[in-house]
Amino acid sequence: MPNEPSTAVLALIRALELINAIRPVIDSVIANEQARTGLSRAELYALSKQLIAETDAITTEDMSDRP
Amino acid sequence: MRRRTSIAAVIVLALVAQACDAATLAKAENRMNQAANGLNAAAKTNHRLYQANVINLANRREVARVINFANSKLDAAIDRAYAIQPGDAGSLSTGKIDVAKILREATEEIGKLNIGNEELRLALQAVIALINEANSIFQRVKEIT
């Protein structure tokens, strides 16, 4: 008589079935915020740093005594 | 049959929670980017108003100083947030405390500014709101993967 899969294995198989069923939902939850900017995490970081550098340059000039 | 479905459901719920957490982190980082945008806009407004003789040199310098300070704090907070090690709960916990402290320093300094110009005042109030919201969302992140 062949060995039957354990409960844990069967549970894992069932989990994988459920994951496949709701994968589009999981992917859209993660992608939603990124989609709002159209940027990856690394791109968003780079953009933030660029803005900060530009602001620093503008304010450094405006902090000076030079009219 | 029912038991393995229950176990499977627990696994799936954990994965969905992880996905939601990743979305929360993305949302927080998005708000920080918007705050950076807000400070940039305020800096340009300050510059423009001076050039249009709407504000004087002393006001221009003081507003620029505050924006510069807040900008450097936001820079530090963003670096701190992105430096948190994925999967490290301790790193996330101390990172959240550090980010909250740094961002609070930024908003407190902006809040002390007594600006006579309505356009600048509203612009910087919006920045405070964005920074506070970014921090609030970031504190809700449970895990970085």
PDB file of C-alpha atoms in Angstrom:
ATOM      1  CA  MET A   1       0.000   0.000   0.000  1.00  0.00           C
ATOM      2  CA  PRO A   2       1.620   3.235  -1.071  1.00  0.00           C
ATOM      3  CA  ASN A   3       2.391   5.852   1.568  1.00  0.00           C
ATOM      4  CA  GLU A   4      -0.118   8.673   1.609  1.00  0.00           C
ATOM      5  CA  PRO A   5       1.133  12.298   1.767  1.00  0.00           C
ATOM      6  CA  SER A   6       1.239  13.755   5.262  1.00  0.00           C
ATOM      7  CA  THR A   7      -1.253  16.349   6.440  1.00  0.00           C
ATOM      8  CA  ALA A   8       1.473  19.000   6.262  1.00  0.00           C
ATOM      9  CA  VAL A   9       2.233  18.228   2.627  1.00  0.00           C
ATOM     10  CA  LEU A  10      -1.433  18.239   1.723  1.00  0.00           C
ATOM     11  CA  ALA A  11      -1.873  21.545   3.533  1.00  0.00           C
ATOM     12  CA  LEU A  12       1.038  22.987   1.599  1.00  0.00           C
ATOM     13  CA  ILE A  13      -0.433  21.824  -1.682  1.00  0.00           C
ATOM     14  CA  ARG A  14      -3.760  23.375  -0.747  1.00  0.00           C
ATOM     15  CA  ALA A  15      -1.992  26.615   0.211  1.00  0.00           C
ATOM     16  CA  LEU A  16      -0.288  26.723  -3.158  1.00  0.00           C
ATOM     17  CA  GLU A  17      -3.636  26.245  -4.867  1.00  0.00           C
ATOM     18  CA  LEU A  18      -5.089  29.152  -2.909  1.00  0.00           C
ATOM     19  CA  ILE A  19      -2.030  31.328  -3.558  1.00  0.00           C
ATOM     20  CA  ASN A  20      -2.315  30.765  -7.276  1.00  0.00           C
ATOM     21  CA  ALA A  21      -5.965  31.693  -7.095  1.00  0.00           C
ATOM     22  CA  ILE A  22      -5.334  35.002  -5.358  1.00  0.00           C
ATOM     23  CA  ARG A  23      -1.916  35.802  -6.818  1.00  0.00           C
ATOM     24  CA  PRO A  24      -3.348  38.666  -8.896  1.00  0.00           C
ATOM     25  CA  VAL A  25      -4.691  40.225  -5.703  1.00  0.00           C
ATOM     26  CA  ILE A  26      -1.375  39.870  -3.858  1.00  0.00           C
ATOM     27  CA  ASP A  27       0.570  41.325  -6.768  1.00  0.00           C
ATOM     28  CA  SER A  28      -1.796  44.273  -7.157  1.00  0.00           C
ATOM     29  CA  VAL A  29      -1.643  45.121  -3.439  1.00  0.00           C
ATOM     30  CA  ILE A  30       2.135  45.436  -3.658  1.00  0.00           C
ATOM     31  CA  ALA A  31       2.134  47.147  -7.031  1.00  0.00           C
ATOM     32  CA  ASN A  32      -0.605  49.642  -6.226  1.00  0.00           C
ATOM     33  CA  GLU A  33       1.535  52.226  -4.460  1.00  0.00           C
ATOM     34  CA  GLN A  34       4.403  51.808  -6.881  1.00  0.00           C
ATOM     35  CA  ALA A  35       1.985  52.143  -9.790  1.00  0.00           C
ATOM     36  CA  ARG A  36       0.855  55.513  -8.451  1.00  0.00           C
ATOM     37  CA  THR A  37       4.319  56.862  -9.096  1.00  0.00           C
ATOM     38  CA  GLY A  38       5.290  54.392 -11.814  1.00  0.00           C
ATOM     39  CA  LEU A  39       8.579  53.996 -10.024  1.00  0.00           C
ATOM     40  CA  SER A  40      10.381  51.129  -8.390  1.00  0.00           C
ATOM     41  CA  ARG A  41      11.612  51.500  -4.824  1.00  0.00           C
ATOM     42  CA  ALA A  42      15.129  52.291  -6.004  1.00  0.00           C
ATOM     43  CA  GLU A  43      13.866  54.827  -8.542  1.00  0.00           C
ATOM     44  CA  LEU A  44      11.708  56.536  -5.909  1.00  0.00           C
ATOM     45  CA  TYR A  45      14.726  56.756  -3.619  1.00  0.00           C
ATOM     46  CA  ALA A  46      16.834  58.287  -6.380  1.00  0.00           C
ATOM     47  CA  LEU A  47      14.106  60.806  -7.214  1.00  0.00           C
ATOM     48  CA  SER A  48      13.755  61.826  -3.576  1.00  0.00           C
ATOM     49  CA  LYS A  49      17.521  62.320  -3.289  1.00  0.00           C
ATOM     50  CA  GLN A  50      17.525  64.404  -6.464  1.00  0.00           C
ATOM     51  CA  LEU A  51      14.765  66.671  -5.135  1.00  0.00           C
ATOM     52  CA  ILE A  52      16.558  67.029  -1.817  1.00  0.00           C
ATOM     53  CA  ALA A  53      19.804  67.975  -3.546  1.00  0.00           C
ATOM     54  CA  GLU A  54      18.032  70.595  -5.642  1.00  0.00           C
ATOM     55  CA  THR A  55      16.293  72.049  -2.581  1.00  0.00           C
ATOM     56  CA  ASP A  56      19.620  72.183  -0.779  1.00  0.00           C
ATOM     57  CA  ALA A  57      21.170  74.147  -3.627  1.00  0.00           C
ATOM     58  CA  ILE A  58      18.293  76.656  -3.766  1.00  0.00           C
ATOM     59  CA  THR A  59      18.181  77.220  -0.003  1.00  0.00           C
ATOM     60  CA  THR A  60      21.953  77.449   0.345  1.00  0.00           C
ATOM     61  CA  GLU A  61      21.925  80.300  -2.130  1.00  0.00           C
ATOM     62  CA  ASP A  62      18.963  81.974  -0.406  1.00  0.00           C
ATOM     63  CA  MET A  63      20.587  81.696   3.018  1.00  0.00           C
ATOM     64  CA  SER A  64      23.492  83.818   1.853  1.00  0.00           C
ATOM     65  CA  ASP A  65      23.746  87.572   2.270  1.00  0.00           C
ATOM     66  CA  ARG A  66      23.957  87.955  -1.440  1.00  0.00           C
ATOM     67  CA  PRO A  67      20.840  89.801  -2.685  1.00  0.00           C
TER      68      PRO A  67
ATOM     69  CA  MET B   1      -9.739  17.839   4.567  1.00  0.00           C
ATOM     70  CA  ARG B   2     -11.028  20.712   6.704  1.00  0.00           C
ATOM     71  CA  ARG B   3      -7.828  20.788   8.763  1.00  0.00           C
ATOM     72  CA  ARG B   4      -5.514  21.104   5.800  1.00  0.00           C
ATOM     73  CA  THR B   5      -7.706  23.836   4.340  1.00  0.00           C
ATOM     74  CA  SER B   6      -7.443  25.686   7.664  1.00  0.00           C
ATOM     75  CA  ILE B   7      -3.660  25.361   7.667  1.00  0.00           C
ATOM     76  CA  ALA B   8      -3.548  26.477   4.060  1.00  0.00           C
ATOM     77  CA  ALA B   9      -5.731  29.476   4.864  1.00  0.00           C
ATOM     78  CA  VAL B  10      -3.360  30.525   7.657  1.00  0.00           C
ATOM     79  CA  ILE B  11      -0.398  30.380   5.275  1.00  0.00           C
ATOM     80  CA  VAL B  12      -2.240  32.410   2.657  1.00  0.00           C
ATOM     81  CA  LEU B  13      -3.353  35.025   5.192  1.00  0.00           C
ATOM     82  CA  ALA B  14       0.263  35.409   6.302  1.00  0.00           C
ATOM     83  CA  LEU B  15       1.298  35.988   2.695  1.00  0.00           C
ATOM     84  CA  VAL B  16      -1.473  38.528   2.110  1.00  0.00           C
ATOM     85  CA  ALA B  17      -0.467  40.349   5.302  1.00  0.00           C
ATOM     86  CA  GLN B  18       3.093  40.435   4.004  1.00  0.00           C
ATOM     87  CA  ALA B  19       1.872  41.894   0.712  1.00  0.00           C
ATOM     88  CA  CYS B  20      -0.149  44.543   2.530  1.00  0.00           C
ATOM     89  CA  ASP B  21       2.923  45.370   4.578  1.00  0.00           C
ATOM     90  CA  ALA B  22       4.964  45.869   1.425  1.00  0.00           C
ATOM     91  CA  ALA B  23       2.247  48.227   0.177  1.00  0.00           C
ATOM     92  CA  THR B  24       2.367  50.177   3.474  1.00  0.00           C
ATOM     93  CA  LEU B  25       6.124  50.610   3.097  1.00  0.00           C
ATOM     94  CA  ALA B  26       5.691  51.768  -0.507  1.00  0.00           C
ATOM     95  CA  LYS B  27       3.025  54.227   0.658  1.00  0.00           C
ATOM     96  CA  ALA B  28       5.318  55.634   3.373  1.00  0.00           C
ATOM     97  CA  GLU B  29       8.198  56.046   0.938  1.00  0.00           C
ATOM     98  CA  ASN B  30       5.850  57.682  -1.538  1.00  0.00           C
ATOM     99  CA  ARG B  31       4.772  60.217   1.120  1.00  0.00           C
ATOM    100  CA  MET B  32       8.394  60.958   1.937  1.00  0.00           C
ATOM    101  CA  ASN B  33       8.968  61.641  -1.740  1.00  0.00           C
ATOM    102  CA  GLN B  34       5.949  63.951  -1.747  1.00  0.00           C
ATOM    103  CA  ALA B  35       7.342  65.743   1.301  1.00  0.00           C
ATOM    104  CA  ALA B  36      10.629  66.207  -0.576  1.00  0.00           C
ATOM    105  CA  ASN B  37       8.589  67.615  -3.450  1.00  0.00           C
ATOM    106  CA  GLY B  38       6.783  69.938  -1.049  1.00  0.00           C
ATOM    107  CA  LEU B  39      10.010  71.298   0.414  1.00  0.00           C
ATOM    108  CA  ASN B  40      11.371  71.789  -3.081  1.00  0.00           C
ATOM    109  CA  ALA B  41       8.267  73.743  -4.063  1.00  0.00           C
ATOM    110  CA  ALA B  42       8.462  75.849  -0.893  1.00  0.00           C
ATOM    111  CA  ALA B  43      12.128  76.631  -1.567  1.00  0.00           C
ATOM    112  CA  LYS B  44      11.300  77.764  -5.094  1.00  0.00           C
ATOM    113  CA  THR B  45       8.358  79.825  -3.809  1.00  0.00           C
ATOM    114  CA  ASN B  46      10.603  81.541  -1.283  1.00  0.00           C
ATOM    115  CA  HIS B  47      13.138  82.306  -4.009  1.00  0.00           C
ATOM    116  CA  ARG B  48      10.473  83.605  -6.383  1.00  0.00           C
ATOM    117  CA  LEU B  49       8.781  85.824  -3.778  1.00  0.00           C
ATOM    118  CA  TYR B  50      12.085  87.482  -2.939  1.00  0.00           C
ATOM    119  CA  GLN B  51      12.878  88.104  -6.588  1.00  0.00           C
ATOM    120  CA  ALA B  52       9.384  89.627  -6.963  1.00  0.00           C
ATOM    121  CA  ASN B  53      10.103  91.907  -3.955  1.00  0.00           C
ATOM    122  CA  VAL B  54       7.203  90.399  -2.022  1.00  0.00           C
ATOM    123  CA  ILE B  55       9.473  89.379   0.881  1.00  0.00           C
ATOM    124  CA  ASN B  56      12.662  91.043   2.071  1.00  0.00           C
ATOM    125  CA  LEU B  57      16.190  89.659   2.327  1.00  0.00           C
ATOM    126  CA  ALA B  58      15.938  88.802   6.032  1.00  0.00           C
ATOM    127  CA  ASN B  59      12.736  86.821   5.469  1.00  0.00           C
ATOM    128  CA  ARG B  60      14.234  85.071   2.463  1.00  0.00           C
ATOM    129  CA  ARG B  61      17.247  83.984   4.508  1.00  0.00           C
ATOM    130  CA  GLU B  62      15.243  82.797   7.493  1.00  0.00           C
ATOM    131  CA  VAL B  63      12.740  80.812   5.418  1.00  0.00           C
ATOM    132  CA  ALA B  64      15.593  79.315   3.402  1.00  0.00           C
ATOM    133  CA  ARG B  65      17.393  78.337   6.608  1.00  0.00           C
ATOM    134  CA  VAL B  66      14.345  76.506   7.939  1.00  0.00           C
ATOM    135  CA  ILE B  67      13.634  74.740   4.653  1.00  0.00           C
ATOM    136  CA  ASN B  68      17.294  73.784   4.401  1.00  0.00           C
ATOM    137  CA  PHE B  69      17.201  72.342   7.923  1.00  0.00           C
ATOM    138  CA  ALA B  70      13.972  70.400   7.318  1.00  0.00           C
ATOM    139  CA  ASN B  71      15.312  69.201   3.980  1.00  0.00           C
ATOM    140  CA  SER B  72      18.459  67.817   5.600  1.00  0.00           C
ATOM    141  CA  LYS B  73      16.346  66.055   8.229  1.00  0.00           C
ATOM    142  CA  LEU B  74      14.097  64.533   5.578  1.00  0.00           C
ATOM    143  CA  ASP B  75      17.228  63.402   3.737  1.00  0.00           C
ATOM    144  CA  ALA B  76      18.504  61.716   6.907  1.00  0.00           C
ATOM    145  CA  ALA B  77      15.122  60.103   7.580  1.00  0.00           C
ATOM    146  CA  ILE B  78      14.869  58.696   4.067  1.00  0.00           C
ATOM    147  CA  ASP B  79      18.391  57.279   4.277  1.00  0.00           C
ATOM    148  CA  ARG B  80      17.603  55.792   7.671  1.00  0.00           C
ATOM    149  CA  ALA B  81      14.387  54.196   6.448  1.00  0.00           C
ATOM    150  CA  TYR B  82      16.012  52.681   3.376  1.00  0.00           C
ATOM    151  CA  ALA B  83      18.915  51.365   5.482  1.00  0.00           C
ATOM    152  CA  ILE B  84      16.699  49.099   7.591  1.00  0.00           C
ATOM    153  CA  GLN B  85      17.741  45.509   7.043  1.00  0.00           C
ATOM    154  CA  PRO B  86      15.050  43.346   5.422  1.00  0.00           C
ATOM    155  CA  GLY B  87      13.726  40.654   7.728  1.00  0.00           C
ATOM    156  CA  ASP B  88      15.403  42.151  10.798  1.00  0.00           C
ATOM    157  CA  ALA B  89      12.723  43.034  13.342  1.00  0.00           C
ATOM    158  CA  GLY B  90      15.225  44.736  15.647  1.00  0.00           C
ATOM    159  CA  SER B  91      16.552  46.888  12.806  1.00  0.00           C
ATOM    160  CA  LEU B  92      12.999  47.888  11.896  1.00  0.00           C
ATOM    161  CA  SER B  93      12.116  48.712  15.504  1.00  0.00           C
ATOM    162  CA  THR B  94      15.109  51.008  16.072  1.00  0.00           C
ATOM    163  CA  GLY B  95      14.744  52.378  12.553  1.00  0.00           C
ATOM    164  CA  LYS B  96      11.164  53.464  13.259  1.00  0.00           C
ATOM    165  CA  ILE B  97      12.249  55.264  16.435  1.00  0.00           C
ATOM    166  CA  ASP B  98      15.087  57.020  14.604  1.00  0.00           C
ATOM    167  CA  VAL B  99      12.904  58.055  11.667  1.00  0.00           C
ATOM    168  CA  ALA B 100      10.183  59.402  13.979  1.00  0.00           C
ATOM    169  CA  LYS B 101      12.737  61.460  15.947  1.00  0.00           C
ATOM    170  CA  ILE B 102      14.381  62.890  12.831  1.00  0.00           C
ATOM    171  CA  LEU B 103      11.084  63.819  11.177  1.00  0.00           C
ATOM    172  CA  ARG B 104       9.817  65.398  14.396  1.00  0.00           C
ATOM    173  CA  GLU B 105      12.881  67.658  14.412  1.00  0.00           C
ATOM    174  CA  ALA B 106      11.989  68.742  10.878  1.00  0.00           C
ATOM    175  CA  THR B 107       8.352  69.553  11.607  1.00  0.00           C
ATOM    176  CA  GLU B 108       9.160  71.308  14.891  1.00  0.00           C
ATOM    177  CA  GLU B 109      11.592  73.648  13.184  1.00  0.00           C
ATOM    178  CA  ILE B 110       9.114  74.453  10.401  1.00  0.00           C
ATOM    179  CA  GLY B 111       6.414  74.991  13.014  1.00  0.00           C
ATOM    180  CA  LYS B 112       8.504  77.643  14.802  1.00  0.00           C
ATOM    181  CA  LEU B 113       8.710  79.774  11.681  1.00  0.00           C
ATOM    182  CA  ASN B 114       6.587  82.884  11.857  1.00  0.00           C
ATOM    183  CA  ILE B 115       5.839  83.650   8.245  1.00  0.00           C
ATOM    184  CA  GLY B 116       3.973  86.765   7.213  1.00  0.00           C
ATOM    185  CA  ASN B 117       3.441  85.498   3.699  1.00  0.00           C
ATOM    186  CA  GLU B 118       0.293  83.353   3.287  1.00  0.00           C
ATOM    187  CA  GLU B 119       1.526  81.453   0.253  1.00  0.00           C
ATOM    188  CA  LEU B 120       4.692  80.338   2.034  1.00  0.00           C
ATOM    189  CA  ARG B 121       2.827  79.573   5.240  1.00  0.00           C
ATOM    190  CA  LEU B 122       0.360  77.286   3.463  1.00  0.00           C
ATOM    191  CA  ALA B 123       3.109  75.604   1.460  1.00  0.00           C
ATOM    192  CA  LEU B 124       5.036  74.766   4.622  1.00  0.00           C
ATOM    193  CA  GLN B 125       1.913  73.662   6.483  1.00  0.00           C
ATOM    194  CA  ALA B 126       1.329  71.198   3.658  1.00  0.00           C
ATOM    195  CA  VAL B 127       4.896  69.939   4.060  1.00  0.00           C
ATOM    196  CA  ILE B 128       4.344  69.393   7.791  1.00  0.00           C
ATOM    197  CA  ALA B 129       1.193  67.413   7.005  1.00  0.00           C
ATOM    198  CA  LEU B 130       3.028  65.260   4.452  1.00  0.00           C
ATOM    199  CA  ILE B 131       5.931  64.562   6.802  1.00  0.00           C
ATOM    200  CA  ASN B 132       3.586  63.645   9.641  1.00  0.00           C
ATOM    201  CA  GLU B 133       1.591  61.376   7.369  1.00  0.00           C
ATOM    202  CA  ALA B 134       4.749  59.702   6.041  1.00  0.00           C
ATOM    203  CA  ASN B 135       5.872  59.004   9.587  1.00  0.00           C
ATOM    204  CA  SER B 136       2.439  57.760  10.636  1.00  0.00           C
ATOM    205  CA  ILE B 137       2.319  55.304   7.744  1.00  0.00           C
ATOM    206  CA  PHE B 138       5.925  54.230   8.268  1.00  0.00           C
ATOM    207  CA  GLN B 139       5.245  53.408  11.933  1.00  0.00           C
ATOM    208  CA  ARG B 140       2.600  50.918  10.743  1.00  0.00           C
ATOM    209  CA  VAL B 141       5.092  48.859   8.710  1.00  0.00           C
ATOM    210  CA  LYS B 142       5.476  45.486  10.415  1.00  0.00           C
ATOM    211  CA  GLU B 143       8.208  43.982   8.317  1.00  0.00           C
ATOM    212  CA  ILE B 144      10.566  44.891   5.515  1.00  0.00           C
ATOM    213  CA  THR B 145      11.181  42.052   3.084  1.00  0.00           C
TER     214      THR B 145
END
